[in-house]
Structures are given as structure tokens and as C-alpha cells.
mmCIF file of C-alpha atoms and ligand atoms in Angstrom:
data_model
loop_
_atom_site.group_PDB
_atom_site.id
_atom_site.type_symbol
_atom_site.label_atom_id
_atom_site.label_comp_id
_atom_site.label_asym_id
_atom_site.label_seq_id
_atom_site.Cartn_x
_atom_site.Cartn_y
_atom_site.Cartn_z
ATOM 1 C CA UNK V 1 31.399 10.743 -40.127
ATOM 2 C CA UNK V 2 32.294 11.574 -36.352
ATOM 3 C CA UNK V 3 30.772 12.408 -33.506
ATOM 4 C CA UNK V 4 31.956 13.561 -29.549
ATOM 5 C CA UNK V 5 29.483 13.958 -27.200
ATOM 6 C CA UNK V 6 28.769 14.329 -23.263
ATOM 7 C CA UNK V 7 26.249 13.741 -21.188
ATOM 8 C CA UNK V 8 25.869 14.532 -17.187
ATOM 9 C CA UNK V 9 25.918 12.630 -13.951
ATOM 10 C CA UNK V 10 22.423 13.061 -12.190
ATOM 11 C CA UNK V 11 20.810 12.840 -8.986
ATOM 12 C CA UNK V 12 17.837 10.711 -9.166
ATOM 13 C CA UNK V 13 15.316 10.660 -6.129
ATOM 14 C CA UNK V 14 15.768 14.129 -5.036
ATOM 15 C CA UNK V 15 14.953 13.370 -1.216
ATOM 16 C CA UNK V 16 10.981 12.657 -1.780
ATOM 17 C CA UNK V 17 10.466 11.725 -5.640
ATOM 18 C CA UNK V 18 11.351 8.687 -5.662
ATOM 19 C CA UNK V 19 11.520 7.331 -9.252
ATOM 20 C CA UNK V 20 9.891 10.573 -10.111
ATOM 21 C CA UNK V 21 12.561 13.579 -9.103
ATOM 22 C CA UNK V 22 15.855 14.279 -10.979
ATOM 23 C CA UNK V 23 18.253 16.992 -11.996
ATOM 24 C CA UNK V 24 21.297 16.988 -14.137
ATOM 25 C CA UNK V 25 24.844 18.005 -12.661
ATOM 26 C CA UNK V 26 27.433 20.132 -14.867
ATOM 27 C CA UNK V 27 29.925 17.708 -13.651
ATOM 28 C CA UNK V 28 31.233 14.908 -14.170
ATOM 29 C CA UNK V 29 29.720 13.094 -17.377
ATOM 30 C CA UNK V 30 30.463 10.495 -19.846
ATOM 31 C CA UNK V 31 31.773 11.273 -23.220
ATOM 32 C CA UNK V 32 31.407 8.679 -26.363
ATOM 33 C CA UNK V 33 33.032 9.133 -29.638
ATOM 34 C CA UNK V 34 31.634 7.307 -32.733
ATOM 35 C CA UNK V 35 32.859 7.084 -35.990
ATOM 36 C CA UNK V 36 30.950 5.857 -39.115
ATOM 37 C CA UNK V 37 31.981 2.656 -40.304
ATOM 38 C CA UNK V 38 31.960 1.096 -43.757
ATOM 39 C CA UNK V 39 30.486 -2.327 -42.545
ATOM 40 C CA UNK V 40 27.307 -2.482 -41.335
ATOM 41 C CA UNK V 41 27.493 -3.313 -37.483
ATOM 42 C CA UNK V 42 28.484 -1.800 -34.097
ATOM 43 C CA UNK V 43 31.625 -2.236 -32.248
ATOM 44 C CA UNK V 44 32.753 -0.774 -29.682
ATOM 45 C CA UNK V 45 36.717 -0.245 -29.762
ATOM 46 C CA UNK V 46 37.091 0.930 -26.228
ATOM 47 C CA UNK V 47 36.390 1.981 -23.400
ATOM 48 C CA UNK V 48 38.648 3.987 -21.283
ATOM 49 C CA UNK V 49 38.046 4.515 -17.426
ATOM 50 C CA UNK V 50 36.115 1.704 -16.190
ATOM 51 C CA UNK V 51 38.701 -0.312 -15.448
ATOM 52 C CA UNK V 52 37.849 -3.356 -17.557
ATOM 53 C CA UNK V 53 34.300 -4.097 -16.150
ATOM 54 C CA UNK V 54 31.874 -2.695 -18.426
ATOM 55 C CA UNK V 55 30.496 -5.392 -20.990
ATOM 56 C CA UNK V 56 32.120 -5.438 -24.297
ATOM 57 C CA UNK V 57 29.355 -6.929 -26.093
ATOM 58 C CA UNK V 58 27.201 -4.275 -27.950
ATOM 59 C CA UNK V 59 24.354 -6.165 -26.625
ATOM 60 C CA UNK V 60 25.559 -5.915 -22.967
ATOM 61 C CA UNK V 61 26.294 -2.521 -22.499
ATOM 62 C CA UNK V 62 23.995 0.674 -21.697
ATOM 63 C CA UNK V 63 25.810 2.848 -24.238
ATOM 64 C CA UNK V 64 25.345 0.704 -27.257
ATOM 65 C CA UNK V 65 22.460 -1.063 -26.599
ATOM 66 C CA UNK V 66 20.324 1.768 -27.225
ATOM 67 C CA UNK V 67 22.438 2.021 -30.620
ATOM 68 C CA UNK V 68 21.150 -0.796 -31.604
ATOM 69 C CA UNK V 69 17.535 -0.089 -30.608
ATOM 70 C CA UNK V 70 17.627 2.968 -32.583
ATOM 71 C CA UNK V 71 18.609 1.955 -35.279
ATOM 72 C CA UNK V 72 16.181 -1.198 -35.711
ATOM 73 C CA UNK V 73 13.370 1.805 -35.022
ATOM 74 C CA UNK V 74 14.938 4.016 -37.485
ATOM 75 C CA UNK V 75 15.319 0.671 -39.893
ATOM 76 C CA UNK V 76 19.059 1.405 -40.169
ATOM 77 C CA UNK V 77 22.112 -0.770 -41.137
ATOM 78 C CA UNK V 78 24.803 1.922 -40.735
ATOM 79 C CA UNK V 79 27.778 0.368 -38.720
ATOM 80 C CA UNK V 80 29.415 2.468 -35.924
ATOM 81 C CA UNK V 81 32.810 2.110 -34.477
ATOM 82 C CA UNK V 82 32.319 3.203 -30.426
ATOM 83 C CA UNK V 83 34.680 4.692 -28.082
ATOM 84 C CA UNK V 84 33.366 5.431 -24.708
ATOM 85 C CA UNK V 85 35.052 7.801 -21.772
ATOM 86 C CA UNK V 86 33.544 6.874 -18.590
ATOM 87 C CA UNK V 87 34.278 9.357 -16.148
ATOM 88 C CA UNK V 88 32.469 8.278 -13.327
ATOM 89 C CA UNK V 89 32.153 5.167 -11.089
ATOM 90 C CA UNK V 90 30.190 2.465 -11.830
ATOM 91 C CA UNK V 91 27.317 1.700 -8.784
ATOM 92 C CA UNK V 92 28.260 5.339 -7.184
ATOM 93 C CA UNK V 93 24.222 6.875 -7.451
ATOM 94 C CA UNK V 94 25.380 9.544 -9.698
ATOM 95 C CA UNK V 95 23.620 7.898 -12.840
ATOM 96 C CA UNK V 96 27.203 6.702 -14.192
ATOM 97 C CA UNK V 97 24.596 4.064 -16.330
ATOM 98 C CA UNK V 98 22.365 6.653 -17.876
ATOM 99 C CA UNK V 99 24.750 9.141 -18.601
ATOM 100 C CA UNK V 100 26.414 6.034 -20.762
ATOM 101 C CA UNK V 101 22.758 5.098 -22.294
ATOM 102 C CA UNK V 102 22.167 8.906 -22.756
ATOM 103 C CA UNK V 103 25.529 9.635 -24.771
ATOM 104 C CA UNK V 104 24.789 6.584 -26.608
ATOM 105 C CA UNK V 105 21.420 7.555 -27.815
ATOM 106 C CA UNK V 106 22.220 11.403 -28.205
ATOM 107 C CA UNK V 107 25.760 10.845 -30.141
ATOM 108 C CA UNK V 108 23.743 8.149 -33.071
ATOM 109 C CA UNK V 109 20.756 10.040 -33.212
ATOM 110 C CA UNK V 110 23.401 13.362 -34.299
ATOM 111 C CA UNK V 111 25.615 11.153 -36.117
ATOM 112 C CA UNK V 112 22.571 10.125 -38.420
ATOM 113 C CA UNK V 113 21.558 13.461 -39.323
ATOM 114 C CA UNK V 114 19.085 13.865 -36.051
ATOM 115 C CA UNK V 115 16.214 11.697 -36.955
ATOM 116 C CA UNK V 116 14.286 12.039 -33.618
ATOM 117 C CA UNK V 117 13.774 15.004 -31.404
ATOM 118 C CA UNK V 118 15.452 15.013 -28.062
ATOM 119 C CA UNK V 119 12.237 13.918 -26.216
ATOM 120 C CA UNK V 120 11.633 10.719 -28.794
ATOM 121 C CA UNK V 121 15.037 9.563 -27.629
ATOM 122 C CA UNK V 122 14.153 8.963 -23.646
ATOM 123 C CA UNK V 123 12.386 5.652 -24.386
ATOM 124 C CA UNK V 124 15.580 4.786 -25.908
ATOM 125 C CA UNK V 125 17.715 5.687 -23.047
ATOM 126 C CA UNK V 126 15.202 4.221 -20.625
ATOM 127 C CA UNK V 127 15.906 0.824 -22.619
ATOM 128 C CA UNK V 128 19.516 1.206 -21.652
ATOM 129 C CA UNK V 129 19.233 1.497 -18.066
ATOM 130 C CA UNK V 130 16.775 -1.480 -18.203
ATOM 131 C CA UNK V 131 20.085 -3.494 -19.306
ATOM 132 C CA UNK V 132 22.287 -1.735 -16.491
ATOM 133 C CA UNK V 133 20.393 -1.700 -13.639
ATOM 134 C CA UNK V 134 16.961 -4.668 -14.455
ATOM 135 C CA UNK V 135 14.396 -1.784 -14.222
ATOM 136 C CA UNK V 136 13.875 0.991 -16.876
ATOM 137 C CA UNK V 137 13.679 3.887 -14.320
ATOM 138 C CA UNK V 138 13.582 7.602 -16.525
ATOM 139 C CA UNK V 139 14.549 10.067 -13.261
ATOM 140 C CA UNK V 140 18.678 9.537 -13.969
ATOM 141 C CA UNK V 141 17.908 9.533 -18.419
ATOM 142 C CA UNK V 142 15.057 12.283 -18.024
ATOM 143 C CA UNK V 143 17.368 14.906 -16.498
ATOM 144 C CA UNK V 144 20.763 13.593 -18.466
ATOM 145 C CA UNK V 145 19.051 13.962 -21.544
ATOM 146 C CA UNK V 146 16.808 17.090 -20.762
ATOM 147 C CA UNK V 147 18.706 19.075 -18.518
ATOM 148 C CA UNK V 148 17.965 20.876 -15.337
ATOM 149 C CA UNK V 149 15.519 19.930 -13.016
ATOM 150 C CA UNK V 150 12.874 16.685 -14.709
ATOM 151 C CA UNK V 151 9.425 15.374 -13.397
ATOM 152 C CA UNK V 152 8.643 11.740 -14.244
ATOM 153 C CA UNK V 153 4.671 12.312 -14.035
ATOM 154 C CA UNK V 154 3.827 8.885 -15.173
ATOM 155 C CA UNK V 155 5.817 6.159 -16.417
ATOM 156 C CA UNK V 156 2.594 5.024 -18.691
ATOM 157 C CA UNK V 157 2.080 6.246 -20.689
ATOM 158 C CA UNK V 158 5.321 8.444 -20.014
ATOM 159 C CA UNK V 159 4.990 11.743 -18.990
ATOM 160 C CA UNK V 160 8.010 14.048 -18.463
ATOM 161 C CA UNK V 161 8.040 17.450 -17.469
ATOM 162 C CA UNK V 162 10.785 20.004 -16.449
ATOM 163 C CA UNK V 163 10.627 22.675 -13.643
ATOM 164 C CA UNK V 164 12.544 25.647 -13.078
ATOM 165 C CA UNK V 165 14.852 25.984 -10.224
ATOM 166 C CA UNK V 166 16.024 28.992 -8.761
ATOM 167 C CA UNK V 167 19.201 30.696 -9.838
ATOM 168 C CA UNK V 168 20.882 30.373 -6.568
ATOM 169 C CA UNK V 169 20.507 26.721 -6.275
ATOM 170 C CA UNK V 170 23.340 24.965 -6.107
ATOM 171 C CA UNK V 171 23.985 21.012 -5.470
ATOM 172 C CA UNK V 172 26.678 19.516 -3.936
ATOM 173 C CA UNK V 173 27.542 15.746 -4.646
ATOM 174 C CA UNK V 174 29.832 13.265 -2.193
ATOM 175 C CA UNK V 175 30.817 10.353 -3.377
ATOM 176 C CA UNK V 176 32.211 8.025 -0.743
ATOM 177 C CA UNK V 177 34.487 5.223 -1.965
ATOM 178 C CA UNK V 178 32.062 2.544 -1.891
ATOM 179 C CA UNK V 179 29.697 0.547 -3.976
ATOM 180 C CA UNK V 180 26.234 -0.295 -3.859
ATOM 181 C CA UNK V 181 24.404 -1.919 -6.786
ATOM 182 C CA UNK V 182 21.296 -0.766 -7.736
ATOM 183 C CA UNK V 183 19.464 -3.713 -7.933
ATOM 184 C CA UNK V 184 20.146 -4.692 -4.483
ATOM 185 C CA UNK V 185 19.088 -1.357 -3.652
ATOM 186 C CA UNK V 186 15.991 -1.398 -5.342
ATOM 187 C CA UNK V 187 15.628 -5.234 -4.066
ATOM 188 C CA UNK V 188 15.787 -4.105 -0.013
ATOM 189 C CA UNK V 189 12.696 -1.676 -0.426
ATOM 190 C CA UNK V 190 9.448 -2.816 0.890
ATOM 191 C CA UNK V 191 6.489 -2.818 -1.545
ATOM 192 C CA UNK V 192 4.106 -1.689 0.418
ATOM 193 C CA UNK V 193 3.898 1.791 2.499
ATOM 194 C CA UNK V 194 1.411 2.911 4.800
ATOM 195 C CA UNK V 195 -1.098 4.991 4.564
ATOM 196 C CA UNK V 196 0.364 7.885 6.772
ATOM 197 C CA UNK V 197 3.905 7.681 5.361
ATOM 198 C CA UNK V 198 2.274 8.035 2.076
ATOM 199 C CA UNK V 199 0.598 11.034 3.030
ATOM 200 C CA UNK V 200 3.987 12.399 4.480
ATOM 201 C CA UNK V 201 5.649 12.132 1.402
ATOM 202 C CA UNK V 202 2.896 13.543 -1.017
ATOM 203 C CA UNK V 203 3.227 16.942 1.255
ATOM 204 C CA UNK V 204 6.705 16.749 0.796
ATOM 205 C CA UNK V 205 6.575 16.429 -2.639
ATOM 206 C CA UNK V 206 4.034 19.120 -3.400
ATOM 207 C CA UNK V 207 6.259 21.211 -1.045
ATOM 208 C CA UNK V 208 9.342 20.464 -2.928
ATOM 209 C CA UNK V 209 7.772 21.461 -6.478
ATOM 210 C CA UNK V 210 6.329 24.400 -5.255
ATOM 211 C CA UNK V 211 9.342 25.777 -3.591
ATOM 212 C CA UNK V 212 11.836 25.519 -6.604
ATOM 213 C CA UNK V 213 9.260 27.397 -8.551
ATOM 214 C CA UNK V 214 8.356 30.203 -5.866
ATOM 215 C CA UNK V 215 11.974 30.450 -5.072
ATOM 216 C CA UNK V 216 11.157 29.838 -1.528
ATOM 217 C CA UNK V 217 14.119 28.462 -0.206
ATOM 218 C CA UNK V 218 12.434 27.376 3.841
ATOM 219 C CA UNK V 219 10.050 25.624 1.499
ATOM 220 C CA UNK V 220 12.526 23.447 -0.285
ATOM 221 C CA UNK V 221 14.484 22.898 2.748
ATOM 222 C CA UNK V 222 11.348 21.579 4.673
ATOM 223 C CA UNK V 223 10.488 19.485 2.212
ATOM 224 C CA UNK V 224 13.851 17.613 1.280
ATOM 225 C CA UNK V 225 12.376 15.089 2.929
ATOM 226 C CA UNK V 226 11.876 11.593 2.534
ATOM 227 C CA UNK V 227 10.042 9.223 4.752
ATOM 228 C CA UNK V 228 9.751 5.998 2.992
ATOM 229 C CA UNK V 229 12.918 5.214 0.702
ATOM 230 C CA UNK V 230 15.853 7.218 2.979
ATOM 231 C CA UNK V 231 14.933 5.076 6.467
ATOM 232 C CA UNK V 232 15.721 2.079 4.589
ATOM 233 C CA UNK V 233 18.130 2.502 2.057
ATOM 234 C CA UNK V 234 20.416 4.492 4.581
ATOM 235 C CA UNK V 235 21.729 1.137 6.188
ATOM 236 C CA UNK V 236 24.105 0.967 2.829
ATOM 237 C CA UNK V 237 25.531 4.387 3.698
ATOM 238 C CA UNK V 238 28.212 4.243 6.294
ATOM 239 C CA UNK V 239 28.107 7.256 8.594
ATOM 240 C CA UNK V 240 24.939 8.130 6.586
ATOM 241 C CA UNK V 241 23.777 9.959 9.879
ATOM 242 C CA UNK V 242 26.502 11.853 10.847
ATOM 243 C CA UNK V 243 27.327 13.221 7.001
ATOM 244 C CA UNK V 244 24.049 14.643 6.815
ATOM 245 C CA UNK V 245 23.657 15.978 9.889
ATOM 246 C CA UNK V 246 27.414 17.614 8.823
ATOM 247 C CA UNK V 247 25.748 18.913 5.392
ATOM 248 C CA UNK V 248 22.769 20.494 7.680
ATOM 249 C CA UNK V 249 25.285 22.215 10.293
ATOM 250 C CA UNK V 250 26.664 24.244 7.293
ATOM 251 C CA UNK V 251 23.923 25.306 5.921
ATOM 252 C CA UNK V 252 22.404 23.015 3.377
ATOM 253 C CA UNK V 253 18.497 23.601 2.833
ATOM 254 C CA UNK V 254 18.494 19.595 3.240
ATOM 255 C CA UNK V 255 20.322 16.286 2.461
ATOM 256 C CA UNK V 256 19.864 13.007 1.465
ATOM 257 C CA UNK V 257 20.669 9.517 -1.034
ATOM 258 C CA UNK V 258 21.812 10.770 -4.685
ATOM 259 C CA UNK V 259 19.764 7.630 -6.382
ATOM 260 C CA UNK V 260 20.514 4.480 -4.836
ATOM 261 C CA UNK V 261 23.695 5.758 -3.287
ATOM 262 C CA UNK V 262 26.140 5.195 -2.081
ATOM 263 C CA UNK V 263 26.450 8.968 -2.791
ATOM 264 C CA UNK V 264 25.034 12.038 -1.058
ATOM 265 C CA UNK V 265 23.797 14.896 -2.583
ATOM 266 C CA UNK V 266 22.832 18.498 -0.440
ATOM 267 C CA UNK V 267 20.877 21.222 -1.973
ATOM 268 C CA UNK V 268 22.285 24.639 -0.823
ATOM 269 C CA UNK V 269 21.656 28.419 -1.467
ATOM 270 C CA UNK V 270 24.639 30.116 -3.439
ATOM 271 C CA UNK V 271 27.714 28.256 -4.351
ATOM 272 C CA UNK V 272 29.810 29.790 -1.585
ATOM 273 C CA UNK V 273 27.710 27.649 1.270
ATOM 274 C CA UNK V 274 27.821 24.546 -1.484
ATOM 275 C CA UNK V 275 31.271 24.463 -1.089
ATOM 276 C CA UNK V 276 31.633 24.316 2.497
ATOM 277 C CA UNK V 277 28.856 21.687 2.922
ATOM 278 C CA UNK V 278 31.057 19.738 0.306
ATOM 279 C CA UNK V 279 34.266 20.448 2.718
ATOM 280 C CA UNK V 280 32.191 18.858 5.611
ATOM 281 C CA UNK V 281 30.736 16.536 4.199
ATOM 282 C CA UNK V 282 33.301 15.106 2.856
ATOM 283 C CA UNK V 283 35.130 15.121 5.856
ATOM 284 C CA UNK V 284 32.987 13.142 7.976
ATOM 285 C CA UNK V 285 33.037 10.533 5.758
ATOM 286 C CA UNK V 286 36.367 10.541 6.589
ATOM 287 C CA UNK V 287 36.768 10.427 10.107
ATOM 288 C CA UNK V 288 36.221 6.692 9.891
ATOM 289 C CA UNK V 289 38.702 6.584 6.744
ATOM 290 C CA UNK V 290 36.264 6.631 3.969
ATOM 291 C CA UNK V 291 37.443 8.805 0.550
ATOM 292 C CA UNK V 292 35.540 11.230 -0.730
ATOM 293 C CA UNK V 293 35.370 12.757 -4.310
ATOM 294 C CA UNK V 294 33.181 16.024 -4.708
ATOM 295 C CA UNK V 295 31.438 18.172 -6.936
ATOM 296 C CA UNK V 296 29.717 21.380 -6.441
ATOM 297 C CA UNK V 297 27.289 22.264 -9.709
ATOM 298 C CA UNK V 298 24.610 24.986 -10.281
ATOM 299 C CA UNK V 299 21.725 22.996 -10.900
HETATM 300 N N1 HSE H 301 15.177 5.992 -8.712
HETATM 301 C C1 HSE H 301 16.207 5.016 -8.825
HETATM 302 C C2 HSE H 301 16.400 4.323 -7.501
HETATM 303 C C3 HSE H 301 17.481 5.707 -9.225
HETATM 304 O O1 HSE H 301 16.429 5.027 -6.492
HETATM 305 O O2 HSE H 301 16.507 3.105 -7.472
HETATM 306 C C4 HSE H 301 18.667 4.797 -9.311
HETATM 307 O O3 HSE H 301 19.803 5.572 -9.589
#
């Protein structure tokens, strides 16, 4: 009759994939209780850590709005009672939206005896983040849900794959204290990319695959990499510049936007160079007074 469950902050984009690349994080992660109620119906009695500005509506919020969804598909009229632990910022590029839908969809699909398999859920999620963010992206769910490192191969029909990373890898995640919003992230991108850029990032991208399975690490760190999205995108990162040429200087195979950012994420081999890349990249965000928050995590 009750249920705790967590799901993982993510980094979406991955340098090159974007839309298409992401991997899950061990930490941080939003945690949802539910508890069966005797009513039919789903409320949600609280939610602790967002500081008031989540929706309270079930019909407005990531993590019960793909509640709902389910269980309409599952033809369903148990009522739920919802208590939700964010533990990450909202608008930070760490997925703080999915992990929400992805709790919310895991936790009720449990709850009910496990209905659907973990892959039937990501629709679900991918509902969710159509709520949150206006487009129903899968490379922050896909990897939340999944785990490790996911490959959106096609969005339709939808075609998710995971890869295997080497053992060393190792990601470290800054989060500077500010905000963007996704949607005006999404809305400053240019629809159309030329030919040669395009080209760019397809190398890159094959690159990138290939090295996380060959465990060549000068092949992952050549190809972190991204020539369309990162040019743009960058102008909503202050010192964006300077903190990545920071993560580079110590060692990290390559840096770049977690998602939409504001947040950067560097890939690094072995924890012990993760760490210090988090140490300087965090403080060149703060020579010009920006706060950091960081987490190192074995991808
Ligand atoms: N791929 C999405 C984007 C992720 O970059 O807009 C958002 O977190």
C-alpha cells in the first residue's frame, strides 16, 4: 500500500547528441512516496524542496501527470496520495523534470503490482516532460529510467538503445546558481544547420559511440564535441569559456552544456582527476561570484 522510490539527475546532450545522447548520474535524484488511497483519485500532499513553485494540480505537474496517464492506459481507478522530494533545482540542465516524471511513472507502475516492463513506461515519462518543458524529449527519461549510458535512435517510432561505458569513466556535474528555462533554450536554436556543420557533428558522434565502447579514451575526448547546439546555447552560460577551458586544464577528456544548462558537465578518466576538474571548475565560476554545487558520479 506504499511505495519510496528514486530516480537520477541526467545529462542530456552529451556534447554532440543532441536530443539523442544521455547518461544517468548516481547523484542527486528525486524521491516520491505514494500511498494507496481508499478514494479513487490522485493527490498530491506535498512536495518538499522546491520551494513552493512546482504545480499542485495533478494535471500540472511532471510527477503525477504521468500517474494519471498510466492509469487511464492501464484502465485504473485506484487513488494515490503523492509525496514528492525534489532534490534538485528546477531549470538547472540536470533533468530535475524527468527525474520527477520518471519517479512518478516507476513508483505507480510498482505500487500496482508492475503492470508494464521498464521500457513500456518511457512513453509515459516522455508525456511528463512534454508538460514540464513543451517538447517530449526522451535523452533526460531514457537514461533516468534505464540507467547508464542511453541512445535515442529515433523518436518515431521510438527507438532506445543503451551502450556500455568504460569502467573508468567518471562525470563530473557543476551547477552554477543560475536559471535557464528550457524552453527558451530550445526556442534560441536555429532550425536549420548547414551542410558542413552537419557533417562535423555526425563524425563526432560516430566518434563518441565508438570510443565508450572501445574504451578509447583520445577517442571520446576528440569527439566531445559539439558544433551546432554549444556555439549558441553558450551565451546563457556566464564564464561558459573560461569554466571549460578550466575543466580541460585538469584533465577532462572534454566539456560542455549538461542539457540546456545552465549546468556543465566534464567527462574524465578515474574519479581522482573528476574531482579536481570539479574543484576547478567550480572555482572559475566563482571568480566572478557565481555558486557552485558539484557532483562527481561513475557513470
Ligand atoms: N535535449 C534537451 C535540450 C535536453 O537540450 O533541450 C533538455 O534538458
Amino acid at each position: 500500500n506504499y511505495i519510496k522510490a528514486f530516480a537520477p539527475a541526467t545529462v542530456a546532450n552529451v556534447a554532440c547528441g543532441f536530443d539523442i545522447f544521455g547518461f544517468a548520474l548516481d547523484e542527486p535524484g528525486d524521491i516520491v512516496e505514494l500511498r494507496k488511497r481508499d478514494e479513487p483519485g490522485i493527490i498530491i500532499k506535498d512536495i518538499i524542496g522546491d520551494e513552493g513553485r512546482l504545480p499542485r494540480e495533478p494535471e500540472r505537474n511532471a510527477v503525477s501527470v504521468v500517474m494519471l496517464k498510466f492509469l487511464e492506459h492501464i484502465g485504473s481507478t485506484q487513488g494515490v496520495e503523492v509525496t514528492l522530494h525534489k532534490n534538485m533545482p528546477l531549470g538547472s540542465g540536470m533533468g530535475s523534470s524527468s527525474a520527477s516524471s520518471v519517479v512518478g511513472i516507476f513508483a505507480i507502475n510498482e505500487l500496482l503490482g508492475r503492470p508494464l516492463t521498464q521500457r513500456e513506461l518511457l512513453p509515459f515519462a516522455m508525456e511528463g516532460e512534454r508538460i514540464a518543458c513543451g517538447a517530449a524529449h526522451a535523452d533526460n527519461v531514457g537514461p533516468s529510467l534505464l540507467g547508464g549510458f542511453v541512445v535515442i535512435r529515433s523518436y518515431s517510432p521510438l527507438d532506445v538503445f543503451k551502450v556500455k561505458v568504460p569502467d573508468e569513466l567518471y562525470c563530473t556535474l557543476v551547477h552554477p546558481d543560475v536559471e535557464v528555462n528550457t524552453k527558451d533554450a530550445r526556442y534560441i536554436l536555429r532550425n536549420e544547420v548547414s551542410l558542413k556543420n552537419t557533417i562535423s557533428q555526425m563524425g563526432n558522434v560516430a566518434g563518441l559511440i565508438a570510443g565508450l565502447m572501445q574504451e578509447d579514451y583520445d577517442l571520446v575526448s576528440r569527439s566531445m564535441v559539439d558544433v551546432i547546439i554549444e556555439p549558441v546555447r553558450s551565451i546563457l552560460i556566464p564564464e561558459f569559456d573560461h569554466v571549460k577551458q578550466a575543466a580541460l586544464d585538469s584533465g577532462a577528456l572534454g566539456c560542455s552544456i549538461s542539457g540546456a544548462g545552465p549546468s556543465m558537465f566534464a567527462l574524465s578518466r578515474g574519479r581522482d582527476t573528476a574531482e579536481r576538474v570539479a574543484k576547478t571548475m567550480s572555482e572559475a565560476f566563482g571568480s566572478v561570484g557565481i555558486t557552485t554545487k558539484s557532483y562527481v558520479s561513475q557513470i
